[in-house]
CSV table of C-alpha atoms in Angstrom, one decimal:
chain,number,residue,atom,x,y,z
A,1,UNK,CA,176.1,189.6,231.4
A,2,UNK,CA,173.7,189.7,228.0
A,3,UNK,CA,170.0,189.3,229.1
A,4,UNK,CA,168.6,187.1,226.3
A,5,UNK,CA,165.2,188.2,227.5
A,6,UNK,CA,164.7,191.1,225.1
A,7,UNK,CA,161.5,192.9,225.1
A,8,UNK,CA,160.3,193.0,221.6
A,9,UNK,CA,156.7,195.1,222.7
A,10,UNK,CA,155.4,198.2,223.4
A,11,UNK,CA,154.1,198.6,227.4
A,12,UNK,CA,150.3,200.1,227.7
A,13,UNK,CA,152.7,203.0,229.7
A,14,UNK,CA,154.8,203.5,226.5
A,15,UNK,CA,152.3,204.0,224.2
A,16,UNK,CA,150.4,206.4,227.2
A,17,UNK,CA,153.6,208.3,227.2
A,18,UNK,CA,153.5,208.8,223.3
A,19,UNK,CA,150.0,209.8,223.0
A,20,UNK,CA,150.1,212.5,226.4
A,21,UNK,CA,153.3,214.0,225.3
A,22,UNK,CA,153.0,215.1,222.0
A,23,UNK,CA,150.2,217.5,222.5
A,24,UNK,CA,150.4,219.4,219.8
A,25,UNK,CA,150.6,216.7,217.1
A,26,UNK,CA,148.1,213.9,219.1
A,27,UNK,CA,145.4,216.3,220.3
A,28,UNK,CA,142.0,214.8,222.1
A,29,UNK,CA,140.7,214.7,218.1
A,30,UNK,CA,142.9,212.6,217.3
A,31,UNK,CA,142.6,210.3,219.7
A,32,UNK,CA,138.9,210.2,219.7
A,33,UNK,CA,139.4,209.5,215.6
A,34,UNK,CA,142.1,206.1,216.5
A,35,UNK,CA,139.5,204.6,219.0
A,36,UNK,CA,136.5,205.7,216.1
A,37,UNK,CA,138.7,203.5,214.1
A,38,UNK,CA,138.3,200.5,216.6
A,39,UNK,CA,134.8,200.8,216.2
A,40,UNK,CA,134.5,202.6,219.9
A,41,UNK,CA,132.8,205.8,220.4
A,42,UNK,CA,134.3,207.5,223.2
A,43,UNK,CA,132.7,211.0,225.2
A,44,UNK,CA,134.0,214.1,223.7
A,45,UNK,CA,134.0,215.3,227.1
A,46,UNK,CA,136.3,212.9,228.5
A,47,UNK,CA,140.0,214.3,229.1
A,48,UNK,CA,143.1,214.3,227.8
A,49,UNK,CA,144.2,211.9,230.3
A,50,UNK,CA,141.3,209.8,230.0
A,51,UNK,CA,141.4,208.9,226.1
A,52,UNK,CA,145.3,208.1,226.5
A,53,UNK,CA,144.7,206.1,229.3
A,54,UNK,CA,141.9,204.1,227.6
A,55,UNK,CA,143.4,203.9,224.2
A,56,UNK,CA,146.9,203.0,225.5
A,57,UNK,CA,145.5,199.7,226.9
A,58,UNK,CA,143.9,198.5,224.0
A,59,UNK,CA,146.0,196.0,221.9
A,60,UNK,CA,148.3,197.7,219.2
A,61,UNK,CA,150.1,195.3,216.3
A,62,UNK,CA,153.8,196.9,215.0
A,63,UNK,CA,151.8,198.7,212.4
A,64,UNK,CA,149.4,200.5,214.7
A,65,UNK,CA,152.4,201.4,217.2
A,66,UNK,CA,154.0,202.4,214.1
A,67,UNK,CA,151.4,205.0,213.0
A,68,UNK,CA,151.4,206.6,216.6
A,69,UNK,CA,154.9,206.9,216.5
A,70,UNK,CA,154.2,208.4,213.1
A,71,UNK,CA,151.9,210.7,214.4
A,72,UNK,CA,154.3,212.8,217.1
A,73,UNK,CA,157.0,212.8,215.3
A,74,UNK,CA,158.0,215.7,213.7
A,75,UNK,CA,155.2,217.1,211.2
A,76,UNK,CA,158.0,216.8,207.9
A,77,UNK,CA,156.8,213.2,207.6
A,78,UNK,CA,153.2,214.6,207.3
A,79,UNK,CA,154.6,217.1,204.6
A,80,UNK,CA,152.1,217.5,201.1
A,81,UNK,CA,153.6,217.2,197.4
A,82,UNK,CA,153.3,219.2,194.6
A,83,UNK,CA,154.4,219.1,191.1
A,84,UNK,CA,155.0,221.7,188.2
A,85,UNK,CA,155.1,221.1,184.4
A,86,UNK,CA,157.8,222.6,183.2
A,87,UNK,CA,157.7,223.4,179.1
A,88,UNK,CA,161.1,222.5,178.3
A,89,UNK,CA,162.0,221.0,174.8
A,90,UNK,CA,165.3,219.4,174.0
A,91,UNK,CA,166.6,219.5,178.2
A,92,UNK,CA,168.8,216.8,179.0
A,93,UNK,CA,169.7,215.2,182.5
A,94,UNK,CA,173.3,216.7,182.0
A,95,UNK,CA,171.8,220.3,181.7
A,96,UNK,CA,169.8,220.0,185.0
A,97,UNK,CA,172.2,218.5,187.0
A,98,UNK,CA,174.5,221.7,185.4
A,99,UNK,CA,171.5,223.5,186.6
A,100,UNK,CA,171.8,222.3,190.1
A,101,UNK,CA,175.8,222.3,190.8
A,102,UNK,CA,174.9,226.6,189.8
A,103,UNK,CA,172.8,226.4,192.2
A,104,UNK,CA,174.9,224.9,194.8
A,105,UNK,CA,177.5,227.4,193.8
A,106,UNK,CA,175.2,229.9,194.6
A,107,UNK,CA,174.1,229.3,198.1
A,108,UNK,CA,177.6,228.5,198.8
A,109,UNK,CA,177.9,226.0,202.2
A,110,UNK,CA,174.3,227.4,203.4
A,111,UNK,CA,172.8,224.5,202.1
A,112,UNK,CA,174.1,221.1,200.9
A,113,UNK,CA,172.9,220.1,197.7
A,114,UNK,CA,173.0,216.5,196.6
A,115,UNK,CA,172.4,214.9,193.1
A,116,UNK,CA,173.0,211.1,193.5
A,117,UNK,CA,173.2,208.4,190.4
A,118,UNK,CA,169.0,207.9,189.7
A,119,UNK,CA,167.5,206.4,186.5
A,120,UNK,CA,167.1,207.0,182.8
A,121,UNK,CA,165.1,210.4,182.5
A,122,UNK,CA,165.0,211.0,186.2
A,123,UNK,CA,167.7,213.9,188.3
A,124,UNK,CA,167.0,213.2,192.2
A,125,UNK,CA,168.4,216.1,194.3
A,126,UNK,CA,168.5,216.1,198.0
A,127,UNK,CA,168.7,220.1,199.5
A,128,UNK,CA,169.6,220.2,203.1
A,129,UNK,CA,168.5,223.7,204.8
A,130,UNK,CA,167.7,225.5,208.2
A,131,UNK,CA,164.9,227.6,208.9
A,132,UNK,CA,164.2,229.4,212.0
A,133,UNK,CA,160.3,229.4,213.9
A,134,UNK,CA,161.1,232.4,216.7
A,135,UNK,CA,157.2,231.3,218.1
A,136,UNK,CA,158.9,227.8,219.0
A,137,UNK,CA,161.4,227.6,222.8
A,138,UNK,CA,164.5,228.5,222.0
A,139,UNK,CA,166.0,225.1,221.9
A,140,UNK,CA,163.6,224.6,219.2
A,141,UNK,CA,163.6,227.5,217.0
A,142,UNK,CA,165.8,226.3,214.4
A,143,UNK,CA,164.7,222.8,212.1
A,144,UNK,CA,167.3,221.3,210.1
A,145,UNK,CA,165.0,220.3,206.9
A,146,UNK,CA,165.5,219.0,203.9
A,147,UNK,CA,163.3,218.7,200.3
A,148,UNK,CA,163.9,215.9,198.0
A,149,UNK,CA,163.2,217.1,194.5
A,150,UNK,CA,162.4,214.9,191.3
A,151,UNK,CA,163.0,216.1,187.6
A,152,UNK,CA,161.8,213.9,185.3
A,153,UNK,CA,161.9,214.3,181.8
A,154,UNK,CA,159.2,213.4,179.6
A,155,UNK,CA,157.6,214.1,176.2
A,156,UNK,CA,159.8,217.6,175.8
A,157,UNK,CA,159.0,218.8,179.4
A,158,UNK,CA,160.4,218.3,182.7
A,159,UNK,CA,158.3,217.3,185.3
A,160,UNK,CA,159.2,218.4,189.0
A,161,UNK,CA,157.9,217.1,192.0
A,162,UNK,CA,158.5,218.6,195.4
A,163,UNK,CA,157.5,219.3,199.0
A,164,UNK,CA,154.3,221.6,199.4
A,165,UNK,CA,156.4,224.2,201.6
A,166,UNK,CA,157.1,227.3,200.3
A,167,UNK,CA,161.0,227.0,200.8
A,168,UNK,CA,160.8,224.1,198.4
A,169,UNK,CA,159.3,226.1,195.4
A,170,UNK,CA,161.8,229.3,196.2
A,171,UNK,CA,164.8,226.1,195.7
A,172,UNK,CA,162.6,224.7,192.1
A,173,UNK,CA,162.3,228.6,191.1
A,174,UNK,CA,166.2,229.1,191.6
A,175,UNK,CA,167.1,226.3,189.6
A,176,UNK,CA,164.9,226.7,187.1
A,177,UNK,CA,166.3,230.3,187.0
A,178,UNK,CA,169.9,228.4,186.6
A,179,UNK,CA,168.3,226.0,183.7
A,180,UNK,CA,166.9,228.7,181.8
A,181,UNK,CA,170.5,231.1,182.2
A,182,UNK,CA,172.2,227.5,180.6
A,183,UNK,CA,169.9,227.4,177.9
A,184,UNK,CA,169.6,231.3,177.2
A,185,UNK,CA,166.0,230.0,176.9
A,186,UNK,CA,162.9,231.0,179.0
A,187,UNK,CA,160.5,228.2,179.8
A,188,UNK,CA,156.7,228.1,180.5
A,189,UNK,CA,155.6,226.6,184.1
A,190,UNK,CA,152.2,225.2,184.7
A,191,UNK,CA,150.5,223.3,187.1
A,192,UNK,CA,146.8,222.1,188.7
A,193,UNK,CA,144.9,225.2,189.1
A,194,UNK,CA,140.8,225.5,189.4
A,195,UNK,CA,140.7,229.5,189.4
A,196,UNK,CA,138.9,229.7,186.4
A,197,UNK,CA,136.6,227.1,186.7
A,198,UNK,CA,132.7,228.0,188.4
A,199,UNK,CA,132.2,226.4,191.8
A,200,UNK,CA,130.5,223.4,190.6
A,201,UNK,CA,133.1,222.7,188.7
A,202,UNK,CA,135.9,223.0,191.3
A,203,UNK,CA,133.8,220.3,193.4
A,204,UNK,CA,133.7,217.8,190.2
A,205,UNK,CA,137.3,218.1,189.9
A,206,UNK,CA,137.4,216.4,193.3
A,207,UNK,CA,134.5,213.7,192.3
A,208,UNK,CA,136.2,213.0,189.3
A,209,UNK,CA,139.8,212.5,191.1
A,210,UNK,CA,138.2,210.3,193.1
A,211,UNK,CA,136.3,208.1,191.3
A,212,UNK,CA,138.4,207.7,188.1
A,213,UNK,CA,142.0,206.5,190.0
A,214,UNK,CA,143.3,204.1,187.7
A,215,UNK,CA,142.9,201.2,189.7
A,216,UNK,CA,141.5,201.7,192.6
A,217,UNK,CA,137.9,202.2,194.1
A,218,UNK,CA,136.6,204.7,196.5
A,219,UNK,CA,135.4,203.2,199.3
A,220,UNK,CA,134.7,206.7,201.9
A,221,UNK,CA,135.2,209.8,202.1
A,222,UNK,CA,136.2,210.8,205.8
A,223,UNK,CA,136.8,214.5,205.4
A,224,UNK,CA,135.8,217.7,203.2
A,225,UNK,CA,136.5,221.1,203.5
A,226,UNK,CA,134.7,223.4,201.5
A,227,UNK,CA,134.3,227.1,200.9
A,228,UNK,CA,131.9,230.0,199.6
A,229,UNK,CA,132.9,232.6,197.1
A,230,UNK,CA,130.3,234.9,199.0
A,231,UNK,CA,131.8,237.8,201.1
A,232,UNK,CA,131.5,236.6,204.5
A,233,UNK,CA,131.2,238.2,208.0
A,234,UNK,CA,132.2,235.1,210.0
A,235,UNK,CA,135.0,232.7,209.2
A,236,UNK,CA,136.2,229.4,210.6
A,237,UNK,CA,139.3,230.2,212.8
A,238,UNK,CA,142.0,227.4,212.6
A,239,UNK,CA,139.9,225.0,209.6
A,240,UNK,CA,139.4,222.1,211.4
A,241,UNK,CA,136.1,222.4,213.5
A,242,UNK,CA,133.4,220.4,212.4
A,243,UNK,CA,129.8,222.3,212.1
A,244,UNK,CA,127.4,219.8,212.3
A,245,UNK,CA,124.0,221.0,210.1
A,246,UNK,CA,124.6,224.7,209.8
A,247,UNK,CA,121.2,226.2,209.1
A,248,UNK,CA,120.4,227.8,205.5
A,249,UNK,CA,119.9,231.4,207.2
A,250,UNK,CA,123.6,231.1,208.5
A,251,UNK,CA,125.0,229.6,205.5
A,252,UNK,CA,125.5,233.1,203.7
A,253,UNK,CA,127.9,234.2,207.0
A,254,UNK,CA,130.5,231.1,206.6
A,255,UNK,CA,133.2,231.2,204.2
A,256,UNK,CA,135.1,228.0,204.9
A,257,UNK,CA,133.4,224.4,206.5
A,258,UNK,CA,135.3,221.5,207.4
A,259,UNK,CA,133.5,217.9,208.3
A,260,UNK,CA,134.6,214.7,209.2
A,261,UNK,CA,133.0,211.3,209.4
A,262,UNK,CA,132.6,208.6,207.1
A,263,UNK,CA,130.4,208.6,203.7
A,264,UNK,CA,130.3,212.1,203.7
A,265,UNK,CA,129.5,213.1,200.4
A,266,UNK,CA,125.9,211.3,201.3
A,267,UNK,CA,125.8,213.3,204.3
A,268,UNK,CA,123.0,216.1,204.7
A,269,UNK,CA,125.2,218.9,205.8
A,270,UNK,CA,127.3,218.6,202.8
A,271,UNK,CA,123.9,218.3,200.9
A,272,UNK,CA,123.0,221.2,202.2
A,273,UNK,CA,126.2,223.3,201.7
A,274,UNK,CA,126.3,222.2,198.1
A,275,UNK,CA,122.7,223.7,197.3
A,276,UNK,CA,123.9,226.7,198.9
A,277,UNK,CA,126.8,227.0,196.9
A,278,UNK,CA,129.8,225.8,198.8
A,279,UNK,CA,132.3,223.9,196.7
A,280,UNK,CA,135.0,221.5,198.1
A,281,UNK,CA,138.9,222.7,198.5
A,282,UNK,CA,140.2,219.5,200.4
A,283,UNK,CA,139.1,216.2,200.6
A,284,UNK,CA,140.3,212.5,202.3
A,285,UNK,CA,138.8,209.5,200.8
A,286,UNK,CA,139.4,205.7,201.3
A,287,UNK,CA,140.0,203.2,198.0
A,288,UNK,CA,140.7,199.9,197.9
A,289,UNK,CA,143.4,198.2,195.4
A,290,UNK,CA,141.8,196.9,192.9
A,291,UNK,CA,145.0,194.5,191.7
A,292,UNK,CA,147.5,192.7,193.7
A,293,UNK,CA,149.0,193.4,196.6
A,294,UNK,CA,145.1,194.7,197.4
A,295,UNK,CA,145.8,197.4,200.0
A,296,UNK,CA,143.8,200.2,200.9
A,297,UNK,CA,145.3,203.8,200.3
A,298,UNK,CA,144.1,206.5,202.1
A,299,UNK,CA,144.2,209.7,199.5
A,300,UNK,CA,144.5,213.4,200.6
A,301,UNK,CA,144.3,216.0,198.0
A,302,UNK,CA,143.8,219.7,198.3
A,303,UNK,CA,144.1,223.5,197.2
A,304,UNK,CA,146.8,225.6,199.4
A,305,UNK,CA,144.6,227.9,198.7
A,306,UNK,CA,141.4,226.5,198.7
A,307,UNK,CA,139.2,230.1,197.7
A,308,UNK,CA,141.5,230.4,194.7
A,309,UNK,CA,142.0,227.3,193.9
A,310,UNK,CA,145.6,227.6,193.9
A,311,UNK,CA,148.5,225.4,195.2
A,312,UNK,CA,147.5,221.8,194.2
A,313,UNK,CA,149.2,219.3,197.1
A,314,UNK,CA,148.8,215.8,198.3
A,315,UNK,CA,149.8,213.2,200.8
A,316,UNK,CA,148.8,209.5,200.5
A,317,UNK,CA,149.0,206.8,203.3
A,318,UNK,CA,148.6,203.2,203.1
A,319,UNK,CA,147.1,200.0,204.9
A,320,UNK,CA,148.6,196.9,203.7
A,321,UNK,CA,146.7,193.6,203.3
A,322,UNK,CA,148.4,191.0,205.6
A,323,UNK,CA,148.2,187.4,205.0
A,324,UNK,CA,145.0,187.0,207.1
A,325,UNK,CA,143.3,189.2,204.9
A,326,UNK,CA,143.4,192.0,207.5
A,327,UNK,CA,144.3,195.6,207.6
A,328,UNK,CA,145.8,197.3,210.6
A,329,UNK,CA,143.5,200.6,212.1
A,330,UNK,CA,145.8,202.5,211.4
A,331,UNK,CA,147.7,204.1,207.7
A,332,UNK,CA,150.8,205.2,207.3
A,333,UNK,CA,153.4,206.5,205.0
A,334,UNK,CA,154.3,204.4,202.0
A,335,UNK,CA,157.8,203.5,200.8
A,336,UNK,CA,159.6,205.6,198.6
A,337,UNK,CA,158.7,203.4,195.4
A,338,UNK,CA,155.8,202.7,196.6
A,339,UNK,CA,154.6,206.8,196.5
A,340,UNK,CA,155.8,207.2,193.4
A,341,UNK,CA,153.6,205.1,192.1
A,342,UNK,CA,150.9,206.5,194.0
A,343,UNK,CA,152.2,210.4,193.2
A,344,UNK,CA,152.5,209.8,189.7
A,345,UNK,CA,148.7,208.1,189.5
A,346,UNK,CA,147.2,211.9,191.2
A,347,UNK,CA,148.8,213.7,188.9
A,348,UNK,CA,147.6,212.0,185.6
A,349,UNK,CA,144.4,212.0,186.8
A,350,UNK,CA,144.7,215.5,188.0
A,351,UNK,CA,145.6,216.5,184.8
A,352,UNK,CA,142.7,214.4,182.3
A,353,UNK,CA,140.5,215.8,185.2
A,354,UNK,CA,141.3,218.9,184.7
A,355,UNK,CA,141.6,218.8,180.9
A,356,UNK,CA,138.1,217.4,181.3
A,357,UNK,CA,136.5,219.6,183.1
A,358,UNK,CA,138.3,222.8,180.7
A,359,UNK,CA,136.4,221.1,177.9
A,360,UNK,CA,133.1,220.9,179.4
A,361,UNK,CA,133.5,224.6,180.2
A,362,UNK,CA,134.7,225.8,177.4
A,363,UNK,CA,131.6,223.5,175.6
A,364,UNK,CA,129.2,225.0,177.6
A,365,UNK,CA,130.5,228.9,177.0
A,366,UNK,CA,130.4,228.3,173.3
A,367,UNK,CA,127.1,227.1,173.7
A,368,UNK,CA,125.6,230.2,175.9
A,369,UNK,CA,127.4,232.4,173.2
A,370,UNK,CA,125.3,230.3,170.6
């Protein structure tokens, strides 16, 4: 017989189960950042246990049980985007999607390649692939993945946007290889890169990314990493401790720095690791919409690698406005239009960013050759 009573909730003992078991992906950081949220400061020297305990008995809306469930799942959902500029005059959709049924041909039934109907100026592709983590169980060692890809034709170049992985850029690089082959061409890539650009520089690239999203204002910044071109002796292991007010004499020991809070660009430490030359490589802000629907986006951009200033990535999550004029503790990931959007806003501001800051340097050289 149907029981009509359906249970439509989450127990306090299923959301304990979600946040003990998924140790790797909820750790005790976490957790004390999600009550933080809540405007509750728990010990950092309570347990494991503890935190999930406490948390999981607080109330959770869909959208907060939503983002946990978000949060142990498997970290592809957490996976950054990058982009690449592709100089390529006079390329048509027909010749990429040439470019990618090569590439299928090549890899053969290793991989399954799919180009579904998408519009004007735009090639989707979906690659399905395997790849193999021997430090994983056994039963785990091998992740069925997949990278969606997005050529999009514009103003003679082809602009391609893709997952942060290096898998994902070996697939771009192969069909590029096949485009270029069609074409008996050669093309020029590009994309956001702050190598050449002095320290102080690198940080304002950040600032300016920040404060000049079309559309949006900054509310906080919540995390920074930042690094030292100075050779170093002593180096922060896994880049996620926090070093609260490292002293001046140890400054010139520490290579990389990562801090987490809120406001943190007012913050003494960074302050301090500014003066002494450290210059950001990662940072999370805050902004708030500034037009309809009025949500609050939660903006993640970095360097893969953050010394060199290479490997530009992002990841954006979003709070939505509800009808009480509310936002739920926690963000999550956007809908697939609704990233775009935000995607294609970091990369033209990326780019006049960058542009602007090339100018000013190139300004200022002139001027100190003067």
């Amino acid at each position: 017989m149907s029981n009509g009573n359906l249970r439509l909730f989450a127990t306090d003992k299923d959301l304990f189960d979600l946040l003990i078991a998924p140790r790797q992906k909820i750790t005790e950081r976490i957790m004390l950042e999600l009550a933080r949220d809540r405007r509750i400061f728990c010990s950092s020297r309570a347990s494991r246990h503890e935190l999930a305990d406490y948390i999981s008995s607080l109330p959770h809306d869909f959208q907060d049980v939503a983002g946990l469930i978000e949060k142990g799942e498997a970290s592809t959902r957490n996976e950054r985007t990058t982009f690449v500029t592709v100089e390529a005059e006079g390329i048509s959709e027909a010749d990429i999607r040439a470019a990618l049924n090569a590439y299928k041909t090549s890899v053969g039934t290793s991989e399954r390649v799919t180009a579904p109907p998408s519009g004007a100026g735009v090639v989707l592709a979906n690659i399905e692939y395997s790849e193999f983590d021997y430090s994983r169980t056994h039963l785990l060692q091998r992740q069925n993945k997949s990278a969606g890809i997005e050529f999009r034709l514009e103003d003679g170049q082809v602009r391609v946007r893709l997952p942060s992985t290096e898998r994902a850029q070996e697939i771009v690089a192969a069909i590029v290889f096949e485009l270029e082959r069609n074409k008996r061409s050669t093309f020029a890539r590009s994309g956001i890169s702050v190598s050449h650009l002095k320290p102080e520089l690198r940080s304002r690239f950040f600032l300016n990314l920040m404060r000049r999203m079309d559309g949006y204002r900054a509310d906080t910044v919540t995390r920074l990493k930042v690094s030292s071109s100075n050779s170093s002796e002593i180096e922060d292991a896994d880049g996620e401790d926090v070093i609260d007010g490292a002293s001046a004499e140890m400054l010139h020991l520490v290579k990389n720095v990562a801090l987490t809070g809120q406001n943190l660009l007012a913050s003494a430490e960074y302050r301090q690791l500014a003066e002494s030359g450290f210059f950001i490589t990662s940072m999370t802000w805050r902004a708030s919409q500034q037009v309809a629907p009025h949500d609050k986006i939660q903006f993640d951009v970095s360097f893969e690698d953050g010394e060199a200033g290479t490997g530009f990535r992002y990841l954006v999550r979003v709070a939505q406005k509800s009808t009480r004029d509310t936002y739920p503790q926690s963000f999550r990931l956007p809908t697939d239009a609704r990233k775009k959007e935000l995607f294609q806003t970091i990369e033209q501001t990326a780019h006049a960013a960058l542009a602007e800051l090339e100018t000013a340097a190139a300004v200022a050289g002139a001027g100190s050759d003067a």
